[in-house]
Short mmCIF file of C-alpha atoms in Angstrom, two decimals:
data_model
loop_
_atom_site.label_atom_id
_atom_site.label_comp_id
_atom_site.label_asym_id
_atom_site.label_seq_id
_atom_site.Cartn_x
_atom_site.Cartn_y
_atom_site.Cartn_z
CA UNK A 636 168.39 260.25 100.68
CA UNK A 637 165.02 262.30 99.83
CA UNK A 638 164.98 265.92 99.60
CA UNK A 639 161.89 267.76 100.63
CA UNK A 640 161.13 270.72 97.96
CA UNK A 641 158.80 273.48 99.76
CA UNK A 642 157.05 276.11 97.57
CA UNK A 643 156.47 278.94 99.28
CA UNK A 644 158.06 281.34 102.19
CA UNK A 645 161.80 280.45 102.36
CA UNK A 646 161.15 280.69 106.81
CA UNK A 647 158.50 278.37 106.21
CA UNK A 648 160.20 275.28 104.67
CA UNK A 649 162.15 274.97 107.37
CA UNK A 650 159.22 274.32 110.04
CA UNK A 651 157.16 272.25 107.55
CA UNK A 652 160.20 270.18 107.03
CA UNK A 653 161.29 269.57 110.92
CA UNK A 654 157.59 269.33 111.89
CA UNK A 655 156.11 266.71 109.38
CA UNK A 656 158.98 264.42 108.34
CA UNK A 657 159.24 261.68 110.59
CA UNK A 658 162.43 259.22 109.78
CA UNK A 659 161.23 256.82 112.18
CA UNK A 660 160.25 254.36 110.07
CA UNK A 661 158.26 256.28 107.50
CA UNK A 662 157.41 259.66 106.34
CA UNK A 663 154.37 262.30 106.62
CA UNK A 664 154.14 264.75 104.39
CA UNK A 665 151.04 267.17 104.41
CA UNK A 666 149.81 270.19 102.16
CA UNK A 667 147.46 272.99 102.64
CA UNK A 668 145.76 275.45 100.27
CA UNK A 669 149.12 278.02 99.94
CA UNK A 670 151.74 275.78 100.50
CA UNK A 671 153.07 272.36 98.89
CA UNK A 672 155.63 269.73 100.18
CA UNK A 673 156.75 267.30 97.42
CA UNK A 674 158.84 264.83 97.47
CA UNK A 675 161.34 263.99 95.18
CA UNK A 676 163.48 260.59 95.27
CA UNK A 677 165.73 258.35 92.81
CA UNK A 678 162.96 256.20 92.92
CA UNK A 679 159.65 255.40 95.11
CA UNK A 680 157.72 251.86 94.60
CA UNK A 681 153.82 252.83 94.76
CA UNK A 682 151.05 250.92 94.55
CA UNK A 683 147.74 252.17 91.86
CA UNK A 684 144.31 250.69 91.98
CA UNK A 685 142.71 250.00 88.67
CA UNK A 686 138.84 249.42 87.63
CA UNK A 687 136.86 250.08 84.88
CA UNK A 688 133.46 249.25 84.10
CA UNK A 689 132.39 251.44 81.02
CA UNK A 690 133.53 250.12 77.16
CA UNK A 691 135.79 247.55 76.83
CA UNK A 692 137.57 246.92 80.03
CA UNK A 693 140.19 244.96 79.67
CA UNK A 694 141.34 247.70 76.70
CA UNK A 695 140.67 250.62 79.06
CA UNK A 696 143.45 248.32 82.04
CA UNK A 697 145.98 247.61 78.83
CA UNK A 698 145.63 251.38 77.39
CA UNK A 699 146.06 252.61 81.23
CA UNK A 700 148.89 250.14 81.61
CA UNK A 701 150.68 251.48 78.55
CA UNK A 702 149.88 255.22 79.78
CA UNK A 703 151.64 254.86 82.98
CA UNK A 704 154.64 253.91 81.70
CA UNK A 705 155.05 256.72 79.12
CA UNK A 706 154.38 258.75 82.26
CA UNK A 707 157.65 257.36 84.03
CA UNK A 708 155.70 254.64 85.83
CA UNK A 709 157.57 251.28 85.79
CA UNK A 710 155.11 248.28 86.47
CA UNK A 711 156.67 246.01 88.53
CA UNK A 712 154.07 243.15 89.58
CA UNK A 713 150.63 242.83 89.21
CA UNK A 714 147.75 242.00 91.04
CA UNK A 715 144.92 239.06 89.77
CA UNK A 716 141.83 240.09 87.86
CA UNK A 717 138.26 240.81 89.33
CA UNK A 718 134.97 240.97 88.33
CA UNK A 719 133.15 242.73 90.78
CA UNK A 720 129.51 244.37 91.76
CA UNK A 721 129.77 248.14 91.68
CA UNK A 722 129.76 249.27 95.24
CA UNK A 723 127.85 252.60 96.28
CA UNK A 724 125.99 253.32 93.17
CA UNK A 725 124.79 249.60 92.81
CA UNK A 726 122.79 250.54 89.58
CA UNK A 727 125.33 250.31 86.58
CA UNK A 728 127.75 247.70 85.14
CA UNK A 729 129.81 245.55 86.66
CA UNK A 730 133.67 246.28 87.50
CA UNK A 731 136.95 245.16 86.42
CA UNK A 732 139.97 245.50 89.35
CA UNK A 733 143.15 244.81 90.09
CA UNK A 734 146.13 246.98 91.04
CA UNK A 735 149.68 246.81 90.16
CA UNK A 736 153.08 247.67 91.83
CA UNK A 737 155.45 250.12 90.33
CA UNK A 738 158.14 252.47 90.68
CA UNK A 739 158.39 256.01 89.50
CA UNK A 740 160.70 259.37 90.40
CA UNK A 741 157.76 261.30 89.98
CA UNK A 742 156.42 262.64 93.68
CA UNK A 743 153.34 262.10 95.18
CA UNK A 744 151.46 264.83 93.80
CA UNK A 745 153.00 264.03 89.70
CA UNK A 746 151.68 260.87 90.18
CA UNK A 747 148.96 262.06 90.89
CA UNK A 748 148.58 264.97 88.38
CA UNK A 749 150.48 262.19 85.63
CA UNK A 750 147.21 259.26 86.97
CA UNK A 751 144.46 261.87 86.57
CA UNK A 752 145.78 263.22 83.06
CA UNK A 753 145.52 259.29 82.06
CA UNK A 754 142.20 259.76 83.42
CA UNK A 755 140.82 262.35 81.15
CA UNK A 756 142.80 261.40 78.39
CA UNK A 757 141.19 258.06 78.25
CA UNK A 758 137.74 259.62 78.89
CA UNK A 759 136.77 260.07 82.58
CA UNK A 760 134.40 263.03 82.86
CA UNK A 761 133.58 264.41 86.38
CA UNK A 762 129.85 263.07 86.87
CA UNK A 763 128.80 261.52 89.69
CA UNK A 764 130.57 259.90 92.69
CA UNK A 765 131.54 256.12 92.77
CA UNK A 766 129.91 256.44 89.23
CA UNK A 767 130.60 254.69 85.59
CA UNK A 768 134.05 255.17 84.55
CA UNK A 769 136.46 253.77 81.61
CA UNK A 770 139.05 254.12 84.10
CA UNK A 771 139.73 254.80 87.61
CA UNK A 772 143.57 255.23 88.88
CA UNK A 773 143.84 255.75 92.56
CA UNK A 774 147.41 255.43 94.54
CA UNK A 775 146.98 253.68 97.40
CA UNK A 776 150.86 253.72 98.98
CA UNK A 777 153.80 255.42 98.20
CA UNK A 778 157.26 254.01 99.46
CA UNK A 779 156.92 254.40 103.11
CA UNK A 780 155.62 258.04 103.69
CA UNK A 781 151.81 258.74 104.72
CA UNK A 782 150.72 262.10 102.82
CA UNK A 783 147.93 264.32 103.65
CA UNK A 784 146.64 267.38 101.38
CA UNK A 785 143.80 268.86 99.88
CA UNK A 786 143.76 267.03 97.15
CA UNK A 787 145.66 263.50 98.14
CA UNK A 788 145.53 261.47 100.84
CA UNK A 789 147.80 257.65 101.12
CA UNK A 790 147.65 255.69 101.63
CA UNK A 791 144.34 255.70 100.39
CA UNK A 792 141.90 256.30 102.94
CA UNK A 793 139.01 253.77 101.97
CA UNK A 794 140.96 251.44 101.52
CA UNK A 795 140.24 248.77 104.59
CA UNK A 796 136.21 248.61 103.73
CA UNK A 797 136.79 247.59 100.40
CA UNK A 798 137.51 243.89 99.81
CA UNK A 799 137.02 244.69 95.45
CA UNK A 800 140.77 246.68 96.53
CA UNK A 801 141.79 244.54 99.15
CA UNK A 802 141.95 241.20 97.09
CA UNK A 803 144.27 242.80 94.59
CA UNK A 804 146.03 244.56 97.12
CA UNK A 805 147.07 240.84 99.15
CA UNK A 806 148.35 239.88 95.51
CA UNK A 807 150.79 242.30 95.18
CA UNK A 808 152.71 241.37 98.61
CA UNK A 809 154.06 237.56 99.19
CA UNK A 810 153.02 236.01 102.43
CA UNK A 811 156.76 236.91 103.60
CA UNK A 812 157.97 240.60 104.15
CA UNK A 813 160.51 241.24 101.18
CA UNK A 814 161.14 244.88 102.29
CA UNK A 815 160.85 248.11 104.06
CA UNK A 816 158.81 249.92 102.35
CA UNK A 817 156.37 246.96 102.32
CA UNK A 818 156.39 246.16 106.31
CA UNK A 819 155.42 249.95 106.48
CA UNK A 820 152.35 249.09 104.49
CA UNK A 821 151.33 246.54 106.88
CA UNK A 822 152.19 249.06 109.53
CA UNK A 823 149.57 251.40 107.86
CA UNK A 824 147.28 249.04 108.36
CA UNK A 825 146.50 249.62 112.19
CA UNK A 826 145.81 246.43 112.80
CA UNK A 827 147.69 244.24 114.88
CA UNK A 828 148.02 241.28 112.25
CA UNK A 829 149.45 243.64 109.07
CA UNK A 830 147.13 243.97 105.96
CA UNK A 831 147.61 240.20 105.84
CA UNK A 832 145.12 240.17 109.27
CA UNK A 833 143.19 242.93 108.08
CA UNK A 834 142.37 240.88 104.82
CA UNK A 835 141.30 238.23 106.98
CA UNK A 836 139.30 240.17 109.02
CA UNK A 837 137.30 241.02 106.52
CA UNK A 838 136.88 237.44 105.27
CA UNK A 839 140.07 236.71 103.44
CA UNK A 840 139.47 234.15 100.49
CA UNK A 841 135.93 233.63 101.63
CA UNK A 842 135.42 236.53 99.92
CA UNK A 843 135.81 235.66 96.43
CA UNK A 844 133.23 233.67 95.05
CA UNK A 845 130.73 235.89 97.04
CA UNK A 846 129.93 239.17 97.63
CA UNK A 847 129.72 239.22 93.63
CA UNK A 848 133.39 239.28 93.48
CA UNK A 849 135.23 236.60 91.11
CA UNK A 850 138.86 235.91 90.83
CA UNK A 851 138.56 235.46 86.65
CA UNK A 852 140.93 234.86 83.27
CA UNK A 853 140.44 236.74 80.23
CA UNK A 854 140.77 234.57 77.48
CA UNK A 855 138.99 234.64 73.74
CA UNK A 856 135.85 236.99 74.19
CA UNK A 857 134.84 236.21 77.73
CA UNK A 858 136.76 235.82 81.60
CA UNK A 859 137.43 232.21 82.84
CA UNK A 860 136.57 231.88 86.92
CA UNK A 861 138.59 229.15 86.70
CA UNK A 862 138.12 227.72 90.62
CA UNK A 863 134.25 226.73 89.85
CA UNK A 864 135.49 223.69 88.77
CA UNK A 865 138.25 222.02 87.04
CA UNK A 866 138.53 222.23 82.84
CA UNK A 867 139.87 219.46 80.86
CA UNK A 868 141.99 220.44 77.95
CA UNK A 869 141.93 217.49 75.12
CA UNK A 870 145.55 216.69 73.42
CA UNK A 871 145.85 216.98 69.71
CA UNK A 872 149.41 215.42 68.78
CA UNK A 873 150.18 216.77 65.00
CA UNK A 874 153.47 215.12 65.19
CA UNK A 875 154.69 211.58 63.38
CA UNK A 876 156.79 210.75 66.64
CA UNK A 877 154.87 211.83 70.05
CA UNK A 878 155.55 209.34 72.26
CA UNK A 879 151.59 208.66 73.20
CA UNK A 880 150.26 208.98 69.63
CA UNK A 881 152.92 210.18 67.02
CA UNK A 882 151.34 209.87 63.50
CA UNK A 883 147.77 208.79 64.25
CA UNK A 884 146.47 213.02 63.41
CA UNK A 885 148.88 214.19 60.70
CA UNK A 886 145.68 214.38 57.88
CA UNK A 887 143.05 217.67 58.88
CA UNK A 888 140.15 215.38 58.12
CA UNK A 889 141.79 212.81 61.11
CA UNK A 890 142.51 215.95 63.10
CA UNK A 891 139.13 217.45 63.11
CA UNK A 892 137.71 214.07 63.67
CA UNK A 893 139.52 213.77 66.50
CA UNK A 894 138.95 217.23 68.46
CA UNK A 895 134.97 216.59 67.49
CA UNK A 896 135.23 213.46 69.60
CA UNK A 897 137.16 214.93 72.31
CA UNK A 898 134.58 217.57 72.01
CA UNK A 899 131.69 215.90 72.32
CA UNK A 900 132.99 214.13 74.94
CA UNK A 901 132.96 217.18 77.35
CA UNK A 902 136.36 218.70 76.44
CA UNK A 903 136.99 222.55 77.64
CA UNK A 904 139.81 223.13 75.76
CA UNK A 905 141.87 221.77 72.93
CA UNK A 906 145.42 221.59 73.04
CA UNK A 907 147.19 221.50 69.80
CA UNK A 908 150.87 220.51 69.26
CA UNK A 909 152.96 220.53 65.60
CA UNK A 910 156.33 219.64 67.64
CA UNK A 911 157.24 216.81 69.93
CA UNK A 912 158.68 217.14 73.22
CA UNK A 913 158.95 213.83 74.21
CA UNK A 914 162.34 212.80 75.59
CA UNK A 915 165.16 213.14 72.81
CA UNK A 916 162.96 214.55 70.04
CA UNK A 917 164.49 216.62 67.33
CA UNK A 918 163.54 219.96 67.23
CA UNK A 919 161.81 221.15 63.79
CA UNK A 920 162.20 224.60 61.88
CA UNK A 921 159.34 227.34 62.30
CA UNK A 922 158.87 226.74 58.63
CA UNK A 923 157.72 222.69 59.11
CA UNK A 924 156.13 223.91 62.93
CA UNK A 925 153.85 225.54 61.17
CA UNK A 926 153.06 223.60 57.80
CA UNK A 927 151.52 221.11 60.00
CA UNK A 928 149.91 223.37 62.36
CA UNK A 929 148.22 226.03 60.29
CA UNK A 930 145.78 223.95 57.70
CA UNK A 931 144.63 221.77 60.99
CA UNK A 932 144.02 224.82 63.44
CA UNK A 933 142.48 227.05 60.56
CA UNK A 934 140.08 223.98 60.40
CA UNK A 935 139.36 223.31 64.08
CA UNK A 936 138.49 227.27 64.48
CA UNK A 937 136.44 226.89 61.75
CA UNK A 938 134.37 223.99 63.15
CA UNK A 939 130.86 224.41 64.57
CA UNK A 940 131.58 222.30 67.71
CA UNK A 941 134.13 224.72 68.54
CA UNK A 942 131.95 227.25 69.86
CA UNK A 943 132.73 228.49 73.53
CA UNK A 944 135.62 225.95 73.34
CA UNK A 945 139.14 227.47 73.84
CA UNK A 946 142.06 226.61 71.77
CA UNK A 947 145.77 226.32 73.13
CA UNK A 948 148.29 225.80 70.84
CA UNK A 949 151.38 223.89 72.54
CA UNK A 950 154.72 225.63 70.87
CA UNK A 951 157.97 227.08 72.42
CA UNK A 952 158.77 229.53 69.34
CA UNK A 953 157.46 233.19 69.56
CA UNK A 954 156.66 233.49 65.70
CA UNK A 955 154.71 230.13 65.99
CA UNK A 956 152.57 231.91 68.74
CA UNK A 957 152.15 234.95 66.97
CA UNK A 958 151.04 233.18 63.89
CA UNK A 959 148.69 230.76 65.74
CA UNK A 960 146.97 233.88 67.72
CA UNK A 961 146.31 235.44 64.35
CA UNK A 962 144.75 231.85 63.16
CA UNK A 963 142.50 231.76 66.11
CA UNK A 964 144.28 230.35 68.89
CA UNK A 965 143.34 231.66 71.98
CA UNK A 966 146.74 230.70 74.18
CA UNK A 967 150.05 229.48 74.36
CA UNK A 968 151.17 226.68 75.91
CA UNK A 969 155.25 226.33 76.36
CA UNK A 970 157.11 223.91 77.53
CA UNK A 971 159.62 225.75 77.78
CA UNK A 972 158.38 229.35 79.56
CA UNK A 973 160.49 231.14 77.10
CA UNK A 974 163.36 229.34 78.08
CA UNK A 975 163.96 228.07 74.25
CA UNK A 976 162.95 231.50 72.79
CA UNK A 977 164.21 235.14 73.96
CA UNK A 978 161.43 236.93 71.66
CA UNK A 979 158.40 234.73 73.84
CA UNK A 980 157.69 236.65 76.30
CA UNK A 981 157.95 240.17 73.82
CA UNK A 982 155.15 238.20 71.69
CA UNK A 983 153.18 237.45 74.45
CA UNK A 984 152.49 240.24 75.95
CA UNK A 985 151.86 242.41 72.74
CA UNK A 986 149.28 239.60 72.25
CA UNK A 987 147.24 239.65 75.48
CA UNK A 988 146.97 236.33 76.04
CA UNK A 989 146.70 233.64 78.51
CA UNK A 990 150.51 231.67 78.36
CA UNK A 991 151.55 228.77 80.19
CA UNK A 992 154.57 228.72 81.78
CA UNK A 993 156.46 225.13 82.41
CA UNK A 994 158.95 224.16 84.27
CA UNK A 995 161.54 222.39 82.41
CA UNK A 996 165.81 222.25 82.29
CA UNK A 997 167.08 222.11 79.30
CA UNK A 998 165.72 221.35 76.02
CA UNK A 999 163.72 218.01 75.39
CA UNK A 1000 167.15 216.74 74.12
CA UNK A 1001 168.99 216.75 77.34
CA UNK A 1002 166.09 217.39 79.71
CA UNK A 1003 166.36 213.40 80.75
CA UNK A 1004 170.25 214.07 81.64
CA UNK A 1005 171.72 213.06 85.12
CA UNK A 1006 172.56 216.97 85.24
CA UNK A 1007 169.15 217.94 84.45
CA UNK A 1008 167.88 215.16 86.99
CA UNK A 1009 169.31 216.57 89.86
CA UNK A 1010 166.81 217.54 93.02
CA UNK A 1011 167.86 217.81 96.66
CA UNK A 1012 164.11 218.90 97.08
CA UNK A 1013 161.73 219.33 93.59
CA UNK A 1014 158.81 220.84 94.70
CA UNK A 1015 160.55 223.90 95.92
CA UNK A 1016 163.15 223.62 93.03
CA UNK A 1017 160.39 223.72 90.86
CA UNK A 1018 159.06 227.01 92.85
CA UNK A 1019 162.62 228.63 92.48
CA UNK A 1020 163.30 227.94 88.66
CA UNK A 1021 159.39 228.46 87.40
CA UNK A 1022 159.35 231.76 89.54
CA UNK A 1023 161.78 233.34 88.13
CA UNK A 1024 160.42 232.75 84.62
CA UNK A 1025 157.06 233.80 85.81
CA UNK A 1026 158.87 236.87 87.26
CA UNK A 1027 160.77 237.65 84.10
CA UNK A 1028 157.77 237.57 82.46
CA UNK A 1029 154.88 239.99 84.65
CA UNK A 1030 157.89 242.40 83.94
CA UNK A 1031 158.24 241.66 80.49
CA UNK A 1032 154.77 242.83 80.23
CA UNK A 1033 152.65 239.88 80.60
CA UNK A 1034 150.56 240.16 83.83
CA UNK A 1035 149.74 237.39 86.65
CA UNK A 1036 146.30 237.16 85.45
CA UNK A 1037 147.16 236.04 82.60
CA UNK A 1038 150.05 233.55 83.34
CA UNK A 1039 148.90 229.44 84.20
CA UNK A 1040 151.81 227.95 85.82
CA UNK A 1041 152.54 224.07 85.08
CA UNK A 1042 154.93 221.83 87.68
CA UNK A 1043 156.33 219.98 84.38
CA UNK A 1044 155.55 216.67 85.22
CA UNK A 1045 157.22 214.19 82.84
CA UNK A 1046 159.90 217.39 81.88
CA UNK A 1047 163.44 216.40 83.68
CA UNK A 1048 161.96 214.62 86.59
CA UNK A 1049 162.26 211.12 87.42
CA UNK A 1050 159.13 209.08 88.59
CA UNK A 1051 159.84 209.85 92.41
CA UNK A 1052 160.18 213.38 91.12
CA UNK A 1053 156.21 213.66 89.00
CA UNK A 1054 155.11 211.69 91.99
CA UNK A 1055 156.30 213.96 95.13
CA UNK A 1056 154.50 217.34 92.41
CA UNK A 1057 151.38 215.53 92.01
CA UNK A 1058 150.97 215.24 95.85
CA UNK A 1059 153.13 218.37 96.42
CA UNK A 1060 150.73 221.08 94.41
CA UNK A 1061 149.55 222.60 97.75
CA UNK A 1062 153.24 222.62 99.08
CA UNK A 1063 153.87 224.63 95.30
CA UNK A 1064 151.05 227.32 95.85
CA UNK A 1065 152.55 227.81 99.52
CA UNK A 1066 155.62 228.05 98.61
CA UNK A 1067 154.70 230.55 95.69
CA UNK A 1068 152.69 232.23 98.22
CA UNK A 1069 155.69 233.44 100.11
CA UNK A 1070 156.82 235.10 96.74
CA UNK A 1071 153.54 236.12 95.28
CA UNK A 1072 150.11 236.06 96.16
CA UNK A 1073 149.04 236.72 92.90
CA UNK A 1074 150.75 234.00 91.45
CA UNK A 1075 149.79 231.32 93.65
CA UNK A 1076 146.34 232.11 92.95
CA UNK A 1077 146.74 231.53 89.12
CA UNK A 1078 145.32 228.20 87.32
CA UNK A 1079 147.79 225.11 88.26
CA UNK A 1080 147.92 222.73 84.37
CA UNK A 1081 149.08 219.01 85.16
CA UNK A 1082 149.89 216.64 82.02
CA UNK A 1083 150.67 213.24 83.19
CA UNK A 1084 148.15 212.03 80.67
CA UNK A 1085 149.91 208.47 79.78
CA UNK A 1086 153.98 209.69 80.97
CA UNK A 1087 155.90 207.58 80.95
CA UNK A 1088 156.44 207.74 85.36
CA UNK A 1089 153.28 206.06 85.16
CA UNK A 1090 154.41 202.65 82.31
CA UNK A 1091 156.97 202.24 85.05
CA UNK A 1092 154.87 202.39 88.58
CA UNK A 1093 152.14 200.18 86.67
CA UNK A 1094 154.63 197.99 84.54
CA UNK A 1095 152.78 199.09 80.73
CA UNK A 1096 155.16 199.39 78.23
CA UNK A 1097 152.53 201.00 76.08
CA UNK A 1098 151.25 204.39 76.50
CA UNK A 1099 147.91 203.81 75.01
CA UNK A 1100 147.84 201.27 77.80
CA UNK A 1101 148.38 203.93 80.84
CA UNK A 1102 144.77 205.25 80.94
CA UNK A 1103 144.41 204.07 84.26
CA UNK A 1104 146.73 205.42 85.57
CA UNK A 1105 146.68 208.70 84.04
CA UNK A 1106 142.98 208.75 86.03
CA UNK A 1107 144.71 207.70 89.01
CA UNK A 1108 147.38 211.07 88.53
CA UNK A 1109 145.16 213.46 87.60
CA UNK A 1110 142.65 212.61 90.56
CA UNK A 1111 145.69 212.82 93.07
CA UNK A 1112 146.41 216.30 91.18
CA UNK A 1113 142.63 217.71 91.25
CA UNK A 1114 142.24 216.76 95.03
CA UNK A 1115 145.90 219.06 95.38
CA UNK A 1116 144.78 222.01 93.63
CA UNK A 1117 145.07 221.73 89.84
CA UNK A 1118 142.48 223.72 87.86
CA UNK A 1119 143.41 222.03 84.12
CA UNK A 1120 144.36 218.98 83.62
CA UNK A 1121 145.77 218.05 79.69
CA UNK A 1122 144.90 214.53 79.06
CA UNK A 1123 144.48 212.27 75.63
CA UNK A 1124 141.38 209.99 77.13
CA UNK A 1125 139.16 212.72 77.82
CA UNK A 1126 136.12 210.89 78.67
CA UNK A 1127 137.51 209.18 81.65
CA UNK A 1128 139.36 211.63 82.93
CA UNK A 1129 136.20 214.00 82.57
CA UNK A 1130 134.34 211.53 85.01
CA UNK A 1131 137.17 211.70 87.32
CA UNK A 1132 136.97 215.27 87.20
CA UNK A 1133 133.69 215.50 88.20
CA UNK A 1134 133.92 213.32 90.79
CA UNK A 1135 136.64 214.79 92.20
CA UNK A 1136 135.18 218.70 92.04
CA UNK A 1137 132.35 216.98 93.70
CA UNK A 1138 134.17 216.06 96.40
CA UNK A 1139 136.01 219.86 96.78
CA UNK A 1140 132.87 221.23 96.94
CA UNK A 1141 131.76 219.34 100.40
CA UNK A 1142 132.72 221.82 102.38
CA UNK A 1143 133.49 219.54 105.48
CA UNK A 1144 136.75 218.64 102.93
CA UNK A 1145 139.83 219.55 104.74
CA UNK A 1146 141.03 221.17 100.67
CA UNK A 1147 139.41 224.52 99.96
CA UNK A 1148 137.95 223.60 96.59
CA UNK A 1149 138.48 227.63 95.60
CA UNK A 1150 142.29 228.82 95.00
#
């Protein structure tokens, strides 16, 4: 049971508590200049908005989250990241905005004091209202309580008029209401449709990409808006035993030549893998993987043609991920979503790079056994299993704005399962949205290129003969909402992607281009 601590005359304590504590669904806490009503509970859930437009904005976010944790504020969910035009005072740099859900034992005014101290410690000074700031931290919600005092109003009084606050706030929810606390937040909106109805009234998803507000992912030295067009990721396998091109690119010279070719054909990203993950592939050690990877990675990152392109390293070893990023890789592509190395999430959280979490059951040696191929509803089970990995990643400190999801076409899937996934990407997003709108908005990567199921359908036993089938599967995936396609043949798949993107941009098309 919550305890009200009143700092004032004993006689007024009971009166204040009785007057302002309403137990019929939520409570109101009111304070005046000569008294204070403070809530102390075992734990309450809060929503905190973050904004920054001075200095290194991403570093400011990271530092603020670190200081919040030290202050007794445990982050449980992250919204997506938004770059937004400044509001009210428009002659200032663009903002990064986001929000987090957190649990804390701090009372609302204690929480406010902790956040104000963080702002001050990070260099925020009194300036013009709504002016530039290295960090801005606002309490949007605190448990099921309404708080009113001279210094704090919860819910935050200007939530409802600010799309740059509402967008990240909505990300922290699921389309299913998962608790009484979330139900109270919806009720505070005053809208019959709750927060969702209010967001739609403001314009909802149509505002993303409009009104100067973009959903972005920090990668390399920039911000990627993956909604504008589909990205093409070219594959570079350094292995002797990959199913399609094993042994073709084992020297630095041949690898560099292949990367140069893929970039000239229009690749946006290059995915370098030094360990085969084909069915029944034998696992090699960290040392052997690094021996294959590092000379090529160093040569590739030194290529003039690579400037402006993104380099991914395909690995499930945290040690390889750490070394790869230190040598210039921009993000990590993990086929196991952290299942094959218990340190992966912790390492990625410290590296501050995007992370591809892919669905797979077992490992490459066991993923195609009868147990791992059993599904009742492949899309729903992929969502359930992959989302559980993403939640663990998020709780480990990897924010939603650095996550990419991959449903794992060809990994622990039968032919019909792969087809169900390709046609079911909208359903996958919708099912994830029930749990977390933020994760439902993250980029989806698909990798059907030259996979065995295409050979089975088209009677093409040789992997190199499956490019036309790959183009067909990529087309289906992009029209279904995939944002990144991982392919061996960049040139032809890029043409398919361009046509799909043109179709999706047509306002009359039933599928929405922006996710």
